Coordinates of C-alpha atoms and ligand atoms in Angstrom, one line a residue:
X1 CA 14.7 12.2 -10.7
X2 CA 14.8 9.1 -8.7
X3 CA 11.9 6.1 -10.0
X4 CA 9.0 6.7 -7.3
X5 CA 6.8 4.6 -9.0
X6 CA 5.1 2.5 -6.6
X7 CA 2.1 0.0 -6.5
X8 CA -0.5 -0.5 -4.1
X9 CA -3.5 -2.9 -4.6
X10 CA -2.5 -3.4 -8.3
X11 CA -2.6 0.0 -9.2
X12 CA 0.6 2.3 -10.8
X13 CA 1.0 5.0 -8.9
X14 CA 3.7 7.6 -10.3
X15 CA 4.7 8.0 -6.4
X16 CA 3.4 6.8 -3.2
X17 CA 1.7 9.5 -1.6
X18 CA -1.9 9.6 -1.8
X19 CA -4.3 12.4 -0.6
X20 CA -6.4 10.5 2.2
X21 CA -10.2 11.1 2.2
X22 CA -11.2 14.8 3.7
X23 CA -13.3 17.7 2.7
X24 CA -10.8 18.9 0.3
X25 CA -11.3 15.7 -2.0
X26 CA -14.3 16.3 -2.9
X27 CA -14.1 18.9 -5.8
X28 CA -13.4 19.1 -9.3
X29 CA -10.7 22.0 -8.5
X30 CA -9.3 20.5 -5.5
X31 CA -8.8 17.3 -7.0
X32 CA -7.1 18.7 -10.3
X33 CA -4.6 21.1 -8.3
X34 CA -3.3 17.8 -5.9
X35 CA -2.9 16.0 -9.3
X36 CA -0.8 19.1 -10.9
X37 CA 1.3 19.5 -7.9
X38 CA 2.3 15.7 -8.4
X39 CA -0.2 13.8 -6.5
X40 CA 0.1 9.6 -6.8
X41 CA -3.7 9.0 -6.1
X42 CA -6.5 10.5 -4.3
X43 CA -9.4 8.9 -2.3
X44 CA -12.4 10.7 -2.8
X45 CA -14.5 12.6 0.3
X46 CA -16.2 9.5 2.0
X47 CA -19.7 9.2 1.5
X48 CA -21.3 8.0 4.6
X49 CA -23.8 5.7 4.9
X50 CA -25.8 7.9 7.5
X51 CA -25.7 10.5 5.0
X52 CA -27.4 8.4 2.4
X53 CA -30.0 7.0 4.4
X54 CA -30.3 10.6 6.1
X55 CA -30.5 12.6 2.7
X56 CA -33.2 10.1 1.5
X57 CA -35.0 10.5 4.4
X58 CA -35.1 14.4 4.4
X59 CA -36.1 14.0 0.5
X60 CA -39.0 12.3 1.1
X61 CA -39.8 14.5 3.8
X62 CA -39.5 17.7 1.9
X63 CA -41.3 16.3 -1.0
X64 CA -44.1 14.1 -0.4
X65 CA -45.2 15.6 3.4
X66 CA -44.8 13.5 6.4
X67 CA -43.9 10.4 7.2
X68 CA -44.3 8.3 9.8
X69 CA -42.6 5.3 11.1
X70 CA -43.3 1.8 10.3
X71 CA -43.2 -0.5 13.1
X72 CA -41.0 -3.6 12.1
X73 CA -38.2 -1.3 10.7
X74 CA -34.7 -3.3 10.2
X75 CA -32.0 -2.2 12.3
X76 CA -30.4 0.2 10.1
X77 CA -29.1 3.7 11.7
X78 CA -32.7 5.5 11.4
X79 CA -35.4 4.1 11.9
X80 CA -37.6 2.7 8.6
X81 CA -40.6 4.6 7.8
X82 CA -43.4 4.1 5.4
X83 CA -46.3 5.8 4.0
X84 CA -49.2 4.1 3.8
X85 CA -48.2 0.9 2.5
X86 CA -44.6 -0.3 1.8
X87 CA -44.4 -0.4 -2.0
X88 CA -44.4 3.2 -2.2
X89 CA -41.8 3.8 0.3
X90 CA -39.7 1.7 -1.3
X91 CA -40.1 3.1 -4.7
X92 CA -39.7 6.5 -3.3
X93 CA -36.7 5.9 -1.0
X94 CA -35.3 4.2 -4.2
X95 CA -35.6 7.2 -5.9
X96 CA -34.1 9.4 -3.3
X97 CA -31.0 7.7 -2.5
X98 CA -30.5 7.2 -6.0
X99 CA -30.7 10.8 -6.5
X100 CA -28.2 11.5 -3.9
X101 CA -26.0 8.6 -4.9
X102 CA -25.5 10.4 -8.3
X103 CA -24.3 13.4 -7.1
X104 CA -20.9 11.5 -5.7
X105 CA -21.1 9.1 -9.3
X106 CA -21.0 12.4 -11.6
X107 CA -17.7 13.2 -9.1
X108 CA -16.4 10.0 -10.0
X109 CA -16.9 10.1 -13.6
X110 CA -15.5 13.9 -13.4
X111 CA -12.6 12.9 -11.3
X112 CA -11.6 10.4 -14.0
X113 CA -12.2 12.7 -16.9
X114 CA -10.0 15.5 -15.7
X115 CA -6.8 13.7 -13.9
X116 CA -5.3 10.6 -15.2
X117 CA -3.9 9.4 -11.4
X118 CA -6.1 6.6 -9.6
X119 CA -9.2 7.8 -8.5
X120 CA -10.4 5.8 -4.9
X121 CA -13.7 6.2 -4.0
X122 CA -14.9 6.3 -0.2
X123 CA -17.5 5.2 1.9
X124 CA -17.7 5.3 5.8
X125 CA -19.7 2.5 6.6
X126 CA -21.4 1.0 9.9
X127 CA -23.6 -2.3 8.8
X128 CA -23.6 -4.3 5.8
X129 CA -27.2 -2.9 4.7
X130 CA -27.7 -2.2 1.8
X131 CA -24.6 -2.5 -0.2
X132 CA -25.6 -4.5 -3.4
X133 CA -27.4 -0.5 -4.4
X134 CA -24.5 1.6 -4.7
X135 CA -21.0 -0.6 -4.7
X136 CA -21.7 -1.9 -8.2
X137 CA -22.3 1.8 -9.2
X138 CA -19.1 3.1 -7.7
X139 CA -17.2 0.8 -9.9
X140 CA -19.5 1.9 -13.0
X141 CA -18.6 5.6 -12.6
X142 CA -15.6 4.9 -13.0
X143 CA -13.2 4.8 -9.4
X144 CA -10.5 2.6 -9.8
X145 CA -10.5 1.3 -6.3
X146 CA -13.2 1.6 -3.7
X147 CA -12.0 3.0 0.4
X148 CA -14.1 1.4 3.4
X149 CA -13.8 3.5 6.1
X150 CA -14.6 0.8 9.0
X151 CA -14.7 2.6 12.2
X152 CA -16.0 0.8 15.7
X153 CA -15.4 2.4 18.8
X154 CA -15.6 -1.0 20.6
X155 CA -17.2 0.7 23.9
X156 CA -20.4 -0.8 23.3
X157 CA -20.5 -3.0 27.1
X158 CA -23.0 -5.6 25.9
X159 CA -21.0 -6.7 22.8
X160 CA -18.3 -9.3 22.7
X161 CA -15.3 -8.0 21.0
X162 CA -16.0 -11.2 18.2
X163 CA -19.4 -9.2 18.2
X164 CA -17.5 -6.1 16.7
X165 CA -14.9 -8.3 14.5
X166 CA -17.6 -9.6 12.6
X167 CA -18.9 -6.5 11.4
X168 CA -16.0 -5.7 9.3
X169 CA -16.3 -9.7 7.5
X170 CA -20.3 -8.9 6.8
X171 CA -19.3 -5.3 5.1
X172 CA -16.1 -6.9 3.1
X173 CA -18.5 -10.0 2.2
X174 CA -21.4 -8.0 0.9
X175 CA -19.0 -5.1 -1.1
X176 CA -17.1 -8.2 -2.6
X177 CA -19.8 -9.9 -4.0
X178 CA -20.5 -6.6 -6.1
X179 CA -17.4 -5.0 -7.3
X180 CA -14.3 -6.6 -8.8
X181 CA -12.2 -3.2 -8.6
X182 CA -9.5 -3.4 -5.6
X183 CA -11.1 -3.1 -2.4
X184 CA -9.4 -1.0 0.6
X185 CA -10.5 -1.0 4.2
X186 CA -9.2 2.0 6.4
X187 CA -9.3 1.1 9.9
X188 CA -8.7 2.2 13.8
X189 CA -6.5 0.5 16.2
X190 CA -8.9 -0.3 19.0
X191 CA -8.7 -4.1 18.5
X192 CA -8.3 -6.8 21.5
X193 CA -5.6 -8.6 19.6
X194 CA -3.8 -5.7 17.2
X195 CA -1.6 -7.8 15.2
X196 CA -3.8 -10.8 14.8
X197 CA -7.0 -9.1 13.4
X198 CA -5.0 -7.2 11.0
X199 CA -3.5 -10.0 9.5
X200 CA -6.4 -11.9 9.6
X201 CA -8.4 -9.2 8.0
X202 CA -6.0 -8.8 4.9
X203 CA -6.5 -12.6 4.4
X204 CA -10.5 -12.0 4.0
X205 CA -9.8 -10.8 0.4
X206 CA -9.0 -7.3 0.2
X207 CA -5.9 -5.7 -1.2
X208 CA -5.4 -2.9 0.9
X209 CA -5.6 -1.7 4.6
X210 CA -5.3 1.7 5.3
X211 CA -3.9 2.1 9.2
X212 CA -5.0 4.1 10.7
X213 CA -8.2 6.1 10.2
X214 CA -7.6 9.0 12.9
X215 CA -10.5 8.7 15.3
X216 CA -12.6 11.9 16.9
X217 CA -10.5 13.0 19.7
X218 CA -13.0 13.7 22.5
X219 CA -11.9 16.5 24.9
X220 CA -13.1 18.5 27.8
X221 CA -13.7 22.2 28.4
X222 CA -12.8 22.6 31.7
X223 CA -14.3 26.3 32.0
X224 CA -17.6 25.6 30.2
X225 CA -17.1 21.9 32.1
X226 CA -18.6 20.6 28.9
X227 CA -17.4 17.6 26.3
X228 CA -16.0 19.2 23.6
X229 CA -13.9 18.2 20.6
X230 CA -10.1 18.0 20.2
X231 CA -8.1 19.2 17.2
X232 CA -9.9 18.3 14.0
X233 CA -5.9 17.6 12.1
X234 CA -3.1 15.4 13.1
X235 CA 0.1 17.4 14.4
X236 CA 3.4 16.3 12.1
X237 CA 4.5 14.0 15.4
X238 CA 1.5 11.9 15.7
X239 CA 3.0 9.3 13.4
X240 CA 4.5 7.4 15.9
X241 CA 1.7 5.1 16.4
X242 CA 0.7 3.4 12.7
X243 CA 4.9 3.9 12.0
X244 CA 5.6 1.6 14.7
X245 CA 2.7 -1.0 13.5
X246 CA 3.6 -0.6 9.7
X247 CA 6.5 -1.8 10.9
X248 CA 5.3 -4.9 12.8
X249 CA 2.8 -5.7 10.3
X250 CA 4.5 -5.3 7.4
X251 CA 5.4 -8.1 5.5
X252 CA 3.1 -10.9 7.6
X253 CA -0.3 -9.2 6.0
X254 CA -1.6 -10.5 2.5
X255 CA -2.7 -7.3 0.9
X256 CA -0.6 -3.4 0.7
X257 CA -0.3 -1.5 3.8
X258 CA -1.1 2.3 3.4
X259 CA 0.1 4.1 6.1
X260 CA -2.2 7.3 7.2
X261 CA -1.6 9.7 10.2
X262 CA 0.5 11.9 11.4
X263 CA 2.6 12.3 7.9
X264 CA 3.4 15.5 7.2
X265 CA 6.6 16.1 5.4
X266 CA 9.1 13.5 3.8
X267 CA 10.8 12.4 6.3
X268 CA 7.7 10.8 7.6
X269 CA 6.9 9.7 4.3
X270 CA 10.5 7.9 3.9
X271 CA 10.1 6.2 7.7
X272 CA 6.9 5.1 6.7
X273 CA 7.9 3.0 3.3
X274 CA 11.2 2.0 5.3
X275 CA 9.3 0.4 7.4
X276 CA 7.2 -1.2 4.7
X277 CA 3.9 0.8 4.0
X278 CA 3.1 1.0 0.4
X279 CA 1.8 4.2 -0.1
X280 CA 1.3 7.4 2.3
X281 CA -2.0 9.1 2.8
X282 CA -2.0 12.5 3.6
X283 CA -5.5 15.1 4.9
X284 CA -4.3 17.0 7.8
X285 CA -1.1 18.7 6.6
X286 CA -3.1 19.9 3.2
X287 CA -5.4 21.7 5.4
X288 CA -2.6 23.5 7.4
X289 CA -0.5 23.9 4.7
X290 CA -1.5 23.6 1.4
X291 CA -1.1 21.5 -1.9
X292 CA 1.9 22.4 -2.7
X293 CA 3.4 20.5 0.1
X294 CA 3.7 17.8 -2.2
X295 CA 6.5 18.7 -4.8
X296 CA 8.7 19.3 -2.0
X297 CA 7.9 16.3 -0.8
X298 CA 8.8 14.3 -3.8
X299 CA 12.3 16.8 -3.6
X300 CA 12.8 15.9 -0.9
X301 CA 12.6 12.6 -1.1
X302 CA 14.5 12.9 -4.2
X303 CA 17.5 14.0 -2.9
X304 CA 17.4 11.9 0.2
X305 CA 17.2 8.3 -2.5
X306 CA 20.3 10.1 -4.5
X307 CA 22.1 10.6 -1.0
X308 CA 21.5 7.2 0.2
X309 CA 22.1 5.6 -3.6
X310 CA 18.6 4.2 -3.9
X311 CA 17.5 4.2 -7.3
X312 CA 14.0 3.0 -6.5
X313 CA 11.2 3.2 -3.3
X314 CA 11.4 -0.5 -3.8
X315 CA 15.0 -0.7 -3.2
X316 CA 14.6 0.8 0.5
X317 CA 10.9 -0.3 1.0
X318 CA 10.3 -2.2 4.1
X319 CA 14.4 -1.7 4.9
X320 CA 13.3 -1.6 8.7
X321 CA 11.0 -3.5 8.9
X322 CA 10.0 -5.7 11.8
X323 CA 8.5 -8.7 10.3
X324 CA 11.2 -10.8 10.9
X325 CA 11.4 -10.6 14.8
X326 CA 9.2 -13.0 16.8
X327 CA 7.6 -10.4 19.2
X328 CA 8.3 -7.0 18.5
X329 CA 7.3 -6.1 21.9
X330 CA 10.7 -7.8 23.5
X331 CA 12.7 -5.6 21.5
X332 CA 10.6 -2.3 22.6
X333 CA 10.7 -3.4 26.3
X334 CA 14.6 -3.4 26.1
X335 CA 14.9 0.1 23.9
X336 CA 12.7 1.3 26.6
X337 CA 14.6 0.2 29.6
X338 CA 18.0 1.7 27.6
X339 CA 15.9 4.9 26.9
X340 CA 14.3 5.7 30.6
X341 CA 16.8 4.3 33.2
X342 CA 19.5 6.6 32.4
X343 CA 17.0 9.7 33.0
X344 CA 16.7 10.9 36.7
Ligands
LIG401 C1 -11.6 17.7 7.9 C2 -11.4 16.2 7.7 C3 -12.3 15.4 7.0 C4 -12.1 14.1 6.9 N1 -13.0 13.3 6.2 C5 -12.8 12.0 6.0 C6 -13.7 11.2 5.3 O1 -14.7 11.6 4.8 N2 -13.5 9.9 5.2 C7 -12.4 9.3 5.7 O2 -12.2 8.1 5.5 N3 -11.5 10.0 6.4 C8 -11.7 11.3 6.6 N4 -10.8 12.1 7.3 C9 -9.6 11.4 7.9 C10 -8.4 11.5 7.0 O3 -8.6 10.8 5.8 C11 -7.2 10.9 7.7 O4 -7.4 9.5 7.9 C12 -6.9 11.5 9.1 O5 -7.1 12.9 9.1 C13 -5.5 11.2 9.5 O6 -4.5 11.6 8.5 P1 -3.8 13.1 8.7 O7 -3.0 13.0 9.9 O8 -2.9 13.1 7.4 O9 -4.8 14.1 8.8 C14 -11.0 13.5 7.4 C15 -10.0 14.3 8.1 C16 -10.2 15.6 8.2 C17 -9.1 16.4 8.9

């Protein structure tokens, strides 16, 4: 076998494909079968910050009767409410989210106990409230690394796109000042300057970037005449996208690139460490195909290194990538001419 060993945000990873955060990272079973079939690392199901703040909520609904809302609530994503006076609440919506913050801990500490592969925990976060309760306790349970899941749809008309920017700095400034384990963000692409806030972001302290989260794909039903929701998974040729901006990015950020979207089989994989990524994440293809999509991968990838003489990722790592042009965007204008002019 060729060396796959690869690192990404100071971890050893036996290979560089890493199961991205979904529904089927967040059990016991699940997580031991991706780690038998030759897994690198796993990030854990996100917790999201709605959900804690929701599940406390409905705890302290359930058990102590109702509640009712207390007028100079902060702006978090529900609205604060007390019972009679504050100190209760507090002590009781300690409690609850505690409670439901130790159901996801006890996965941690599992996770840890049953594989020996980097375990990276998730959460899919909106504000910087709060953090200073559960970060710290993430890197207690165990995870080796912690995954921010930083989504903003910037379609908010009444705020400035440094408005949205800063967002991401407050939630990197508050986790930071809690854990010490490698922090991650996973991000989308809607950003006025693409290139520039990437690279700006890696220089903010973190050690990896995850590009790109896949956002929800809003659709239409043109019988019912209705919204409705696109395809839930990634098809294998929606990789296009984050390979061409591994590719531009690679090499000009200051933390590891993992590269997420779109990868389905190791040919993707390979394109996307050619062009520089670190690692691979991988959700989609597990769900329409199974775990045992990875061996073949790592075959696969096996026999391509031997064909091509590369004893190592690092040897062909970043191969293609376009960190060394000026403006990428020259180049694709040209390509683009050569491609389209000759088709009538
Ligand atoms: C059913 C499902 C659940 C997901 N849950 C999460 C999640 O909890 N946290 C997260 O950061 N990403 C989540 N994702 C996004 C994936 O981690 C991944 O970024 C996205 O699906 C693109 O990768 P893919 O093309 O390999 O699917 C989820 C994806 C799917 C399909």
């Amino acid at each position: 076998m060729a060396n796959l060993q690869t690192t990404y945000m100071g971890l050893s990873l036996k290979n560089p494909l890493i199961a991205s955060s979904s529904g089927l990272t967040n059990t016991i079973a699940n997580i031991k079968t991706l780690a038998d079939n030759g897994i690198g690392a796993i990030v854990l199901k996100s917790m999201f910050e709605e959900q804690i703040h929701i599940e406390t909520e409905n705890y302290i609904k359930d058990e102590h009767g109702s509640v009712k809302t207390f007028n100079n609530a902060p702006s978090t994503i529900l609205s604060k409410r007390v019972y009679d006076y504050e100190e209760a609440y507090s002590y009781i919506y300690d409690y609850a989210k505690n409670n439901t913050l130790s159901k996801y801990l006890s996965l941690i500490t599992e996770a840890k106990k049953t594989v020996d592969i980097p375990i990276i925990a998730s959460i899919n976060c909106v504000s910087n409230y709060d953090w200073q309760s559960f970060a710290k306790k993430i890197q207690d349970s165990g995870a080796d690394a912690l995954e921010l899941n930083i989504y903003i749809l910037p379609s908010d008309f009444r705020r400035t796109d440094e408005e949205n920017e800063k967002v991401y700095y407050e939630i990197i400034n508050e986790v930071k000042r809690y854990v010490t384990i490698p922090i991650a963000i996973k991000i989308g692409f809607y950003f006025t300057s693409l290139a520039q806030s990437v690279q700006k972001l890696s220089e903010s302290g973190i050690n990896g970037l995850v590009l790109f989260n896949r956002p929800y794909n809003a659709d239409i039903d043109i019988e019912k005449i209705t919204l409705a929701p696109g395809n839930i998974y990634s098809s294998d040729f929606e990789y296009n996208h984050t390979l061409r901006w591994i590719s531009i990015l690679s090499g000009k950020t200051s933390c590891d690139l993992s590269a997420s979207t779109g990868v389905h089989n190791f040919e993707t994989v390979v394109k996307m460490l050619l062009a520089g990524a670190n690692t691979v994440q991988m959700a989609s293809v597990f769900y329409k195909h199974g775990f045992n999509v990875v061996p073949d991968i790592l075959l696969r990838m096996n026999d391509w290194m031997k064909r091509h003489n590369f004893n190592s990722v690092d040897e062909f790592r970043g191969k293609l990538s376009k960190s060394n042009l000026e403006n990428p965007a020259a180049i694709e204008r040209v390509q683009f001419m050569k491609l389209y002019s000759g088709i009538e």
